[in-house]
Every structure is written in structure tokens, then in C-alpha cells.
CSV table of C-alpha atoms (C1' of nucleotides) in Angstrom, one decimal:
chain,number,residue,atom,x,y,z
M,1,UNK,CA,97.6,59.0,-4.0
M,2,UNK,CA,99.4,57.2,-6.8
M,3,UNK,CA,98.3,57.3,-10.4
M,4,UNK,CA,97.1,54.1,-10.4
M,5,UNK,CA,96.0,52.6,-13.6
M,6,UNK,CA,92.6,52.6,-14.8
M,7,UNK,CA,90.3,49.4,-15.9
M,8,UNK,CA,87.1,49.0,-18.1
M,9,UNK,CA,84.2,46.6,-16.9
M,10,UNK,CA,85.6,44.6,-20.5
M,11,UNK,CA,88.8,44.8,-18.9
M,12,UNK,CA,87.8,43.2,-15.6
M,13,UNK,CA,85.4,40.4,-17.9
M,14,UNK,CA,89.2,39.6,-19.3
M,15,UNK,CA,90.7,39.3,-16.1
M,16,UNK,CA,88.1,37.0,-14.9
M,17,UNK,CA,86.1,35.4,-16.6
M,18,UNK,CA,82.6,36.7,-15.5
M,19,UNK,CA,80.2,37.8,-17.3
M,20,UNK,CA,79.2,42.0,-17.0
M,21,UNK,CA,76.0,41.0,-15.6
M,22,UNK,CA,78.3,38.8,-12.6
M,23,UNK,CA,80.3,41.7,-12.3
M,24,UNK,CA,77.4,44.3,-11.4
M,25,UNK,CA,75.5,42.2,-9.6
M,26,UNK,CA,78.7,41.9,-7.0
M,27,UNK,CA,78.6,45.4,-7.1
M,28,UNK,CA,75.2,45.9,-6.1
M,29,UNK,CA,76.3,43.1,-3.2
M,30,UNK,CA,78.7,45.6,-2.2
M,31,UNK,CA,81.0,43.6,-3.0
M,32,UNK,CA,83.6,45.7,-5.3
M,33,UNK,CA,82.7,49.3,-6.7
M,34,UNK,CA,84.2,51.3,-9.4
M,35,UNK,CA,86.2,54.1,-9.1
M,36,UNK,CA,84.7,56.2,-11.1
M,37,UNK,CA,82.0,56.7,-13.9
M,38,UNK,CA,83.4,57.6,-17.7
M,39,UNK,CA,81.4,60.9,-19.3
M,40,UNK,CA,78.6,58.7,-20.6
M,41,UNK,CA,78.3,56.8,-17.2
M,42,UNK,CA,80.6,53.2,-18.2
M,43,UNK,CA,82.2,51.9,-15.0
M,44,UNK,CA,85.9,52.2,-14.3
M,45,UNK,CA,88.0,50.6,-12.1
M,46,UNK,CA,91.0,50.8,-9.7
M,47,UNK,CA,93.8,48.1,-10.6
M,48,UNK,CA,93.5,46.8,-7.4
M,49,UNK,CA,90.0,45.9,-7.4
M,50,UNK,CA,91.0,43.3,-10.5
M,51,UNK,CA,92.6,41.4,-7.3
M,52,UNK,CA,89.7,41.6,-5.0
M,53,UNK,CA,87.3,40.5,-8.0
M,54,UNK,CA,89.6,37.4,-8.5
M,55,UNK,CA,89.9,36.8,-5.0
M,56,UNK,CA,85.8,36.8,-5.1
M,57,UNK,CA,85.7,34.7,-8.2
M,58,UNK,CA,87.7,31.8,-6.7
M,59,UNK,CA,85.7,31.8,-3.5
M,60,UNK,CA,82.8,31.9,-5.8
M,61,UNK,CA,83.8,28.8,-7.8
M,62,UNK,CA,84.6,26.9,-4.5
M,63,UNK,CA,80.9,27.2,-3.3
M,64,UNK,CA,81.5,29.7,-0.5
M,65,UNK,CA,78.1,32.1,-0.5
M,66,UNK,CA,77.8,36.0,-1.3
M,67,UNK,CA,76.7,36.4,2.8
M,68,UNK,CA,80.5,34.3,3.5
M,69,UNK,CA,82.5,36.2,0.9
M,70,UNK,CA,81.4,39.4,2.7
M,71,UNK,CA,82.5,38.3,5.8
M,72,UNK,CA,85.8,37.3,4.7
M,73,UNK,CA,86.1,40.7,2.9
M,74,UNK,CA,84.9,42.4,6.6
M,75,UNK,CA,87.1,40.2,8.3
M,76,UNK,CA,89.5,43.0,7.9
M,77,UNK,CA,87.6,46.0,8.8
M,78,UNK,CA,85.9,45.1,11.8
M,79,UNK,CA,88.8,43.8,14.1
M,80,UNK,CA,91.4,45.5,12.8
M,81,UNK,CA,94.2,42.9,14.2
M,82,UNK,CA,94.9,41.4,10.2
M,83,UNK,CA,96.5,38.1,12.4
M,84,UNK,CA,92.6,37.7,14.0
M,85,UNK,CA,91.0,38.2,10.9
M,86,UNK,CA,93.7,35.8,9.0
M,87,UNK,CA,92.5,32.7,11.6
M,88,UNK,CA,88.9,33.2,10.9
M,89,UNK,CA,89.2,33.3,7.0
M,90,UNK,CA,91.5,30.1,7.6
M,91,UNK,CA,88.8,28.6,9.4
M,92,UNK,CA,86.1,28.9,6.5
M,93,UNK,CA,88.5,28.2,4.1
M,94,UNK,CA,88.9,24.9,5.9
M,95,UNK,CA,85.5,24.0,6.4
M,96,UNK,CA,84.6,24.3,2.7
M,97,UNK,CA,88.1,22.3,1.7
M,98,UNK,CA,86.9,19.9,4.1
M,99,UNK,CA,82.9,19.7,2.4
M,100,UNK,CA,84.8,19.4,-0.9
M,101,UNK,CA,86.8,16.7,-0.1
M,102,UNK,CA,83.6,14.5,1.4
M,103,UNK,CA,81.8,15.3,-1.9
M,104,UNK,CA,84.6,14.7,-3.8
M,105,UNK,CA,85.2,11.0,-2.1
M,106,UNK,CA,81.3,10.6,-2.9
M,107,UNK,CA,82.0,11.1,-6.4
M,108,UNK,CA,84.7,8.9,-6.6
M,109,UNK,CA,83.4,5.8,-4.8
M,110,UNK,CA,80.3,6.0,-6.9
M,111,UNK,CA,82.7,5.9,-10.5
M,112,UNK,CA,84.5,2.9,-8.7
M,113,UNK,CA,81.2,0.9,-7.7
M,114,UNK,CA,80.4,1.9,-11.0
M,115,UNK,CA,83.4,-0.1,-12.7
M,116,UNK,CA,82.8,-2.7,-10.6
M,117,UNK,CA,79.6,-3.5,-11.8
M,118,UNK,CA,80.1,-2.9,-15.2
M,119,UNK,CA,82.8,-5.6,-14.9
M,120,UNK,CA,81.0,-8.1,-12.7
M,121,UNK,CA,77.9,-7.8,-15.2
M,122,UNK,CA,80.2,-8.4,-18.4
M,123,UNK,CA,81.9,-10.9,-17.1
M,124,UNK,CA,79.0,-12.8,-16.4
M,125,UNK,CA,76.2,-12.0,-18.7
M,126,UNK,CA,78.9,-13.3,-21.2
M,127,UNK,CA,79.2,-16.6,-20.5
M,128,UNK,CA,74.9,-17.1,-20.5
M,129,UNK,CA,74.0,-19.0,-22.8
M,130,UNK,CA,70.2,-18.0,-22.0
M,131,UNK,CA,68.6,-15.4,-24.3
M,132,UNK,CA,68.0,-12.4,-21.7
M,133,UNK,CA,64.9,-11.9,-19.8
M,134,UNK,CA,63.3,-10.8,-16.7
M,135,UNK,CA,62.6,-14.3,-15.6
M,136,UNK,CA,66.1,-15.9,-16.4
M,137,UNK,CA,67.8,-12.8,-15.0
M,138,UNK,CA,66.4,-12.8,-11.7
M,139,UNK,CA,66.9,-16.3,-11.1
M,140,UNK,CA,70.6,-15.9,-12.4
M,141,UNK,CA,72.5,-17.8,-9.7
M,142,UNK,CA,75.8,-16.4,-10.6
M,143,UNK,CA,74.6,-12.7,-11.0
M,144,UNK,CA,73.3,-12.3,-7.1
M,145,UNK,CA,71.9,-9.0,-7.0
M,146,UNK,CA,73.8,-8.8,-3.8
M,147,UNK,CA,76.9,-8.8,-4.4
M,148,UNK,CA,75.9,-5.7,-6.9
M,149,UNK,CA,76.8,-2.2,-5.0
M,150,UNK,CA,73.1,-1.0,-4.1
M,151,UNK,CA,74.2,2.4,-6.0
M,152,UNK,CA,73.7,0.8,-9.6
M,153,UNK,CA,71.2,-1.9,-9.1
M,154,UNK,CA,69.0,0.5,-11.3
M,155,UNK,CA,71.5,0.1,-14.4
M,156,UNK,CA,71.2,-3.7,-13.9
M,157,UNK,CA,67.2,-3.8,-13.5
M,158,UNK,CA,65.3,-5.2,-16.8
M,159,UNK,CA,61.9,-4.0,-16.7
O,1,UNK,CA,55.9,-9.7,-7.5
O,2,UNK,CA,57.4,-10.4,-4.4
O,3,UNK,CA,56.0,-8.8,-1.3
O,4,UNK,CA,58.6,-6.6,-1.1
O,5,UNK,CA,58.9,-4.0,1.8
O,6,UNK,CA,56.9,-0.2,1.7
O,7,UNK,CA,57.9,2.9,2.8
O,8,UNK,CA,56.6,6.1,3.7
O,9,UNK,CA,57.7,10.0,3.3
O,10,UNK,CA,59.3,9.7,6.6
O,11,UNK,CA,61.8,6.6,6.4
O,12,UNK,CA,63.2,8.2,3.0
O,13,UNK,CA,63.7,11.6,4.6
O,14,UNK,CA,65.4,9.5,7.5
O,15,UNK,CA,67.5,7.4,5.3
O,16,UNK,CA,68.9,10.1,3.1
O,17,UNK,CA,68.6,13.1,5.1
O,18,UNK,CA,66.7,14.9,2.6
O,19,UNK,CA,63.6,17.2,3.7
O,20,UNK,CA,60.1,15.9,2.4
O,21,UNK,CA,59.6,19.4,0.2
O,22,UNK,CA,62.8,18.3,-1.4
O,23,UNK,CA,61.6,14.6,-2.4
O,24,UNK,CA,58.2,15.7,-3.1
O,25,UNK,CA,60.1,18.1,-5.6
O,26,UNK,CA,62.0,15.2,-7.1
O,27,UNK,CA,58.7,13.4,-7.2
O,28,UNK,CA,57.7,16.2,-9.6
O,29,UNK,CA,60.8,16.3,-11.7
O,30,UNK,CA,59.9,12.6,-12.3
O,31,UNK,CA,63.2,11.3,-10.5
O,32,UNK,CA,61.6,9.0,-8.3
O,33,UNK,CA,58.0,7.9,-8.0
O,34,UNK,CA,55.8,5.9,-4.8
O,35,UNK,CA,54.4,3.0,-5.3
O,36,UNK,CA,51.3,4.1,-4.4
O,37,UNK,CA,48.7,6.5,-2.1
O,38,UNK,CA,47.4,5.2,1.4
O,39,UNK,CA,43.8,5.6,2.1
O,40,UNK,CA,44.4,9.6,2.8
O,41,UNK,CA,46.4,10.7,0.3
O,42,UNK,CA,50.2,9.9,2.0
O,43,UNK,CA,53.0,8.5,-0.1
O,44,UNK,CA,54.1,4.9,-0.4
O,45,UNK,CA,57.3,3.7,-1.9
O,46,UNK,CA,58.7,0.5,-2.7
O,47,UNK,CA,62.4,-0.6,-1.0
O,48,UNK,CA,63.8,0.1,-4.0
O,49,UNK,CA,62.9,3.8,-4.2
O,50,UNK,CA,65.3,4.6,-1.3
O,51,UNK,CA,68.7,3.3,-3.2
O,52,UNK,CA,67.3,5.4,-5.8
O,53,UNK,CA,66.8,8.5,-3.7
O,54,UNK,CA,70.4,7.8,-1.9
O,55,UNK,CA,72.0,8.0,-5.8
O,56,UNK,CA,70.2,10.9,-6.3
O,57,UNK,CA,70.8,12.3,-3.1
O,58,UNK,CA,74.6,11.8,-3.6
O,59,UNK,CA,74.7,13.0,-7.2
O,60,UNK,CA,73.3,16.5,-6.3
O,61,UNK,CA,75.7,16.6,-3.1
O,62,UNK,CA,78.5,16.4,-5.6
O,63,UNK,CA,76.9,19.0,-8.0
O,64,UNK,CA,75.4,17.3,-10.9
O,65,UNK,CA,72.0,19.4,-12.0
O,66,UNK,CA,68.5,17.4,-11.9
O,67,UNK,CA,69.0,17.4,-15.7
O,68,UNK,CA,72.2,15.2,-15.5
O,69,UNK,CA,70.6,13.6,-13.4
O,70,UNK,CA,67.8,12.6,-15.6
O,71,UNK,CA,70.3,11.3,-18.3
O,72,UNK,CA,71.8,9.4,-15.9
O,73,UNK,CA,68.7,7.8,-14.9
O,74,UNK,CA,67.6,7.3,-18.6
O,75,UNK,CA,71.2,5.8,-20.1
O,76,UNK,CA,69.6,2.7,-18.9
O,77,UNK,CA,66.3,2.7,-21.0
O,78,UNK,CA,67.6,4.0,-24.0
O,79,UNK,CA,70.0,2.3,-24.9
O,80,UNK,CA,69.1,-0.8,-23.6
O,81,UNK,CA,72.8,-2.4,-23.3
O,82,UNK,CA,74.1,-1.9,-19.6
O,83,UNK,CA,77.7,-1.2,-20.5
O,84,UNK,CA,76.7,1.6,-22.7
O,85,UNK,CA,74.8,2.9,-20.1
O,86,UNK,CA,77.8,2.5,-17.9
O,87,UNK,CA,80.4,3.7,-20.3
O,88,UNK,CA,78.3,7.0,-20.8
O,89,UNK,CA,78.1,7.5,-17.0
O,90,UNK,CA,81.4,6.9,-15.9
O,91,UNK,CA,81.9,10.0,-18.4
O,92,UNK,CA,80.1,12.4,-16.7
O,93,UNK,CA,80.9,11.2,-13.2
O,94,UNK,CA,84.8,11.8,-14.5
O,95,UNK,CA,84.2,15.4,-15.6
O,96,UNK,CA,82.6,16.0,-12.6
O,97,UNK,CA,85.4,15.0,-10.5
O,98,UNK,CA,88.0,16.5,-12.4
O,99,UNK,CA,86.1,20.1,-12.2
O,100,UNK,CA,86.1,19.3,-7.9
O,101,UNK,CA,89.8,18.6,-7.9
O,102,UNK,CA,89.9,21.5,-9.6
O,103,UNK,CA,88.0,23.8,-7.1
O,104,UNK,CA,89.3,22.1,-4.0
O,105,UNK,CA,92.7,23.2,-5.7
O,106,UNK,CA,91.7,26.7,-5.7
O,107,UNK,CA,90.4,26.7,-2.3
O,108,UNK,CA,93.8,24.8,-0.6
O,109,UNK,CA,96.0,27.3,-2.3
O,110,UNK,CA,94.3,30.1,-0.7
O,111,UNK,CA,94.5,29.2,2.2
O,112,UNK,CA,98.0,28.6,1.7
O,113,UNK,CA,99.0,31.9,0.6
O,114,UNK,CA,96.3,33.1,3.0
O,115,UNK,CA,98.8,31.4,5.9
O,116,UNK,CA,101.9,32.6,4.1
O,117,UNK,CA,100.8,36.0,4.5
O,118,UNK,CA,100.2,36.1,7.8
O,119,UNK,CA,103.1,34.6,8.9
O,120,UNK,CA,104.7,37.1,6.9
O,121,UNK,CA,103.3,40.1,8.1
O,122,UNK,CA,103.2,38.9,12.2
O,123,UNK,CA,106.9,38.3,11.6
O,124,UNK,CA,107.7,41.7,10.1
O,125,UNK,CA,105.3,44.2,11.9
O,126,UNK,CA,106.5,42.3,15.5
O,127,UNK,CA,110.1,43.4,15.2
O,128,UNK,CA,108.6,47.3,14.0
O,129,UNK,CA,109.2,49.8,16.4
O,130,UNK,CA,107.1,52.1,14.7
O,131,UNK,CA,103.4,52.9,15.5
O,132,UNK,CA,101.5,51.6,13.3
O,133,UNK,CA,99.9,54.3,10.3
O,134,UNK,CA,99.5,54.4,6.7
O,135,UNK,CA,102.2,56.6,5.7
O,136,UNK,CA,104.9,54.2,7.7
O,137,UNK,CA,103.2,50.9,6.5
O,138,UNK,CA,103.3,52.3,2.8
O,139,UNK,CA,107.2,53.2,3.2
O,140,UNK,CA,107.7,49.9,5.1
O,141,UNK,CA,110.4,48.2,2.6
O,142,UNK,CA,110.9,45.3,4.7
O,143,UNK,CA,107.4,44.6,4.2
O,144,UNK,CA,107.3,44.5,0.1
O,145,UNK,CA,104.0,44.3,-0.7
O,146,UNK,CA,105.4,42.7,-3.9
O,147,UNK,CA,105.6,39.7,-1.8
O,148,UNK,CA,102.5,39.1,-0.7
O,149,UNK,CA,100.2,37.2,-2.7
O,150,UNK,CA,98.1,39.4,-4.7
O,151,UNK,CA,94.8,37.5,-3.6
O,152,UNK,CA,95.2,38.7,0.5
O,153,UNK,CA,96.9,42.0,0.1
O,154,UNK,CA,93.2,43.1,1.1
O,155,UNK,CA,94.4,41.8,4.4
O,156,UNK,CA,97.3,44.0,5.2
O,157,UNK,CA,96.0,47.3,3.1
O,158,UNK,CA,95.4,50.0,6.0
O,159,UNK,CA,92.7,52.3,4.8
S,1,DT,C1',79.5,56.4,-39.6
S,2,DT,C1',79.0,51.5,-38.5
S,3,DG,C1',79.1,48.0,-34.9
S,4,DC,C1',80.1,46.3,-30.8
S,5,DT,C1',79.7,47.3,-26.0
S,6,DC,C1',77.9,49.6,-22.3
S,7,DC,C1',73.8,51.4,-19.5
S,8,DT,C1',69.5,50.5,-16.6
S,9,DC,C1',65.2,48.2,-15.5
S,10,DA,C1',62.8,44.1,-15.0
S,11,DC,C1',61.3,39.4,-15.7
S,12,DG,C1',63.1,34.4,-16.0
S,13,DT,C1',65.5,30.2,-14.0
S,14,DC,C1',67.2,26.5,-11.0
S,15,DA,C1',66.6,23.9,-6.8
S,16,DC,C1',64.5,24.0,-3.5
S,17,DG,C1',62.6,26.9,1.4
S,18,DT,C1',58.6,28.5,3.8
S,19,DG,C1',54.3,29.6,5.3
S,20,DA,C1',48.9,28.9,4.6
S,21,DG,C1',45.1,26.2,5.4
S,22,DG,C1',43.4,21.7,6.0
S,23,DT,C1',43.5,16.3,7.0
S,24,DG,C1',45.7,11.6,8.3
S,25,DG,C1',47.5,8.1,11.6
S,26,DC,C1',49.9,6.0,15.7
C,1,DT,C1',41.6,12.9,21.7
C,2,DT,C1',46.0,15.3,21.4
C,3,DG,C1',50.0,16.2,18.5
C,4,DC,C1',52.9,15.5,15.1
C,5,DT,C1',53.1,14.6,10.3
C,6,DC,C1',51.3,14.6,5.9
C,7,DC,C1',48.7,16.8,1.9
C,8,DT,C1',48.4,20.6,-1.9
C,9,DC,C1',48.9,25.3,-3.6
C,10,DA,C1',51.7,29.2,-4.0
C,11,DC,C1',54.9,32.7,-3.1
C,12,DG,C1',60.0,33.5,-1.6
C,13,DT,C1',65.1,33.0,-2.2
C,14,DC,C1',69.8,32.8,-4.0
C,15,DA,C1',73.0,33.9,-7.8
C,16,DC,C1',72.8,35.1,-11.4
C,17,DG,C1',70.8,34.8,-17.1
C,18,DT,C1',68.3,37.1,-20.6
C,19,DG,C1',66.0,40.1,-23.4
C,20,DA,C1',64.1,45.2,-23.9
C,21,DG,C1',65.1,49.7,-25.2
C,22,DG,C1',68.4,53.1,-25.5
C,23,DT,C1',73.5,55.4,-25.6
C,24,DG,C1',78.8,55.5,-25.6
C,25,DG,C1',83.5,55.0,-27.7
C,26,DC,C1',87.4,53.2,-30.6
DNA sequence: TTGCTCCTCACGTCACGTGAGGTGGC
DNA sequence: TTGCTCCTCACGTCACGTGAGGTGGC
């Protein structure tokens, strides 16, 4: 047993950015656990469990749950073959980087159809030389609702 | 007022994939709205409603709260010119995607130095003769522990 | 000694999920 | 007519946030 060096809860709050409250409520997950209580009962911690509480806070961040998080962190314990427990973590990771990058490709083609329509509807509203209204609008030859992305009809819609 | 087409609770649950509680809850919210009641009391929406819906839908997928939501839905009505509207949404639909580049980041470079650590430590502990036990693994200087990424020592860590 | 932080309940919040008990519509 | 779906409360859940009332530590 080394002498390992010793962290406050503000200390692990530094390291990563959580609040206390984030922090305690992992540790009544069973997720990390101090060390050790101070004399008047303040939390400290093992260095090492500043990595774990990182490692957590990523996972966090990237939408895994609390109930997947635990099984990564079991991964280890309950087949204790780190190579088998490696492949299933890689697994979840990769199903999640995956989900983000559908979400994220959402995202993106709704600010692009967004653009578009913004231009399309400048471009021609522009050139009218009819004072806008609901009537004029929706019999606006040029400005076929159709060729509008169905996404952002709704910005386009006067009443 | 053309005849347009009418919907009920079931075609937008099948052409977004959402469950009823959740577009009831919408409802409630005041995101989206039917049309009008049938004879006993079950919701009818106009076509309309579904492109809605499918924004919607999409926007929470990719994380933006009801409440961004909201504004996004508003920009239109309050200030009434459309590339405003479109200027102020493109805004929020940028932040948003910068914070998922950001967390799908996160999540690739884990499982990156997840992978480089187990290629590292099937490589090493293959060629060990010894059996495997905390003391040896601790004294193991091929196996640095310096070199492993801090995030998945938790992998290799014996006790 | 003065603040700022920590402590433990315990209730609040956000975006729905999930029965409970009753009716509509193909 | 039989089911499957819809209706409206209303309580549950997940991952914390936010006071409430009291103590520790540089």
C-alpha cells in the first residue's frame, strides 16, 4: 500500500466539472466511493478515483445511462479475462458512436434544408412586386410550396 | 380552406415513431394541436400536423429541450420576417451541432485508447511466463502502467 | 472569528412511461 | 359482438437541481 495522495470532494468538482451534488449522487449509485471520511465527516478521496470519475463523466456526457456505466465499470470484475471485458465495452462504445452520428447527420441536414429555404424564399420574395399576403402568397407560382423541404414549411406559412 | 387530408393518433404515432403518451404530452406543451375531436372524444389532425411532429420529433432526437423547441416554433410569429426567423434558428441548430461533435469526440477517443490498451496488455501479459498475481503485475516493468491511458487503467488494475 | 464549503434529508424538475378505469370504431 | 385503440387522471422514473437547517476547516 503506497501513500497515495489524498483529494477533497472540491478537489474532485475541479477535476471535473460536476457539481457536489453529481458527485454524491454517483456515490450513492455505487459508482465511486471515498476513501475515507475527514474528523467532521467531509469525504476524501483516493487519486485514482479522480480517473474513474472522469472516465464516468465522459460516458455521462456521451448519453450512455447510470445502469450502462455500471456495466462497463463491472465489465472488469465479473469475467476477469480484461481482453473479454475490453470487447464488450468496445461494443457499447460503438453503438452510442454510432446513435450519435445518426443524430448528428439529423442535425445537420435540417441546418442545410434550413439554408436552402431561407435562400429560395429571398431570392424570390424579392423580386414580388405584390404587397405580401395569404392570398397572393399561396398562389405564388414561382414560390411552389413543393419545392420547399417539408421540414420548414412552418417558417414559410403566413397565417 | 381546401379539403385537406385528416389524421388520427395512430397515423402520427406511425409516421414518426413516437408513442401516443408522448404526442398527447406535446399536445399539452402546446407544440402541436389536432384539428379537431371526433364524435367520442379521439384526436384529429390536419396533414400538416405530421411535418410538424417529424421537426419536433427530430429536434428532440438531436437533444434540443421542449423549450428550444418552443422558440423555434415561435421565431416565426414574432418576428414576422422569415429570414430573421431563419437567421436565429440556424444559430441554435449550429450550437447544437458543435456540442455533438464534441461528445461523439469524446466517445471515439475512448474507444480508441480503450483498443490501444488492450492490444497493449494481450501483447505483454502473452509473452509473461509468470502466473498471473498482484504483487508480479505491480512489479511488471514491461507493463508501465504509465502507458496506459489513465481513463482504462480500471481495466488492467487486479484487486 | 468570519465566510465559504461541506454535511444530510427531502422535495422539485424535465420528458416522458405506466398502469387504472372507462369508452370508441372498424 | 369481440378486440384493439383511444380517452383522461395520476403516480412513477431517471439524473440530477435546489433549498433547509446545521457544522467543518483554512
Amino acid at each position: 500500500m503506497a501513500e497515495e495522495k489524498r483529494l477533497s470532494l472540491k478537489e474532485m468538482v475541479r477535476g471535473t466539472g460536476n457539481t457536489p451534488r453529481t458527485i454524491r449522487f454517483y456515490e450513492s449509485e455505487g459508482l465511486i466511493a471515498p476513501a475515507g471520511r475527514t474528523g467532521g465527516g467531509h469525504r476524501v478521496y483516493a487519486a485514482g478515483e479522480l480517473d474513474k470519475l472522469q472516465l464516468i463523466t465522459d460516458l455521462r456526457t456521451a448519453g450512455l445511462s447510470i445502469e450502462e456505466i455500471k456495466r462497463i465499470l463491472r465489465a472488469k470484475l465479473e469475467r476477469d479475462a480484461p481482453r473479454e471485458a475490453a470487447v464488450e465495452v468496445s461494443g457499447l462504445l460503438g453503438a452510442h458512436i454510432e446513435e450519435m452520428r445518426r443524430k448528428l447527420a439529423t442535425l445537420v441536414r435540417l441546418r442545410d434544408e434550413l439554408s436552402a429555404s431561407t435562400a429560395l424564399l429571398t431570392e424570390v420574395c424579392a423580386e414580388c412586386k405584390e404587397p405580401p399576403s395569404e392570398q397572393m402568397c399561396d398562389r405564388c407560382a414561382v414560390l411552389d410550396r413543393g419545392s420547399l423541404p417539408r421540414a420548414f414549411k412552418w417558417i414559410w406559412s403566413v397565417h
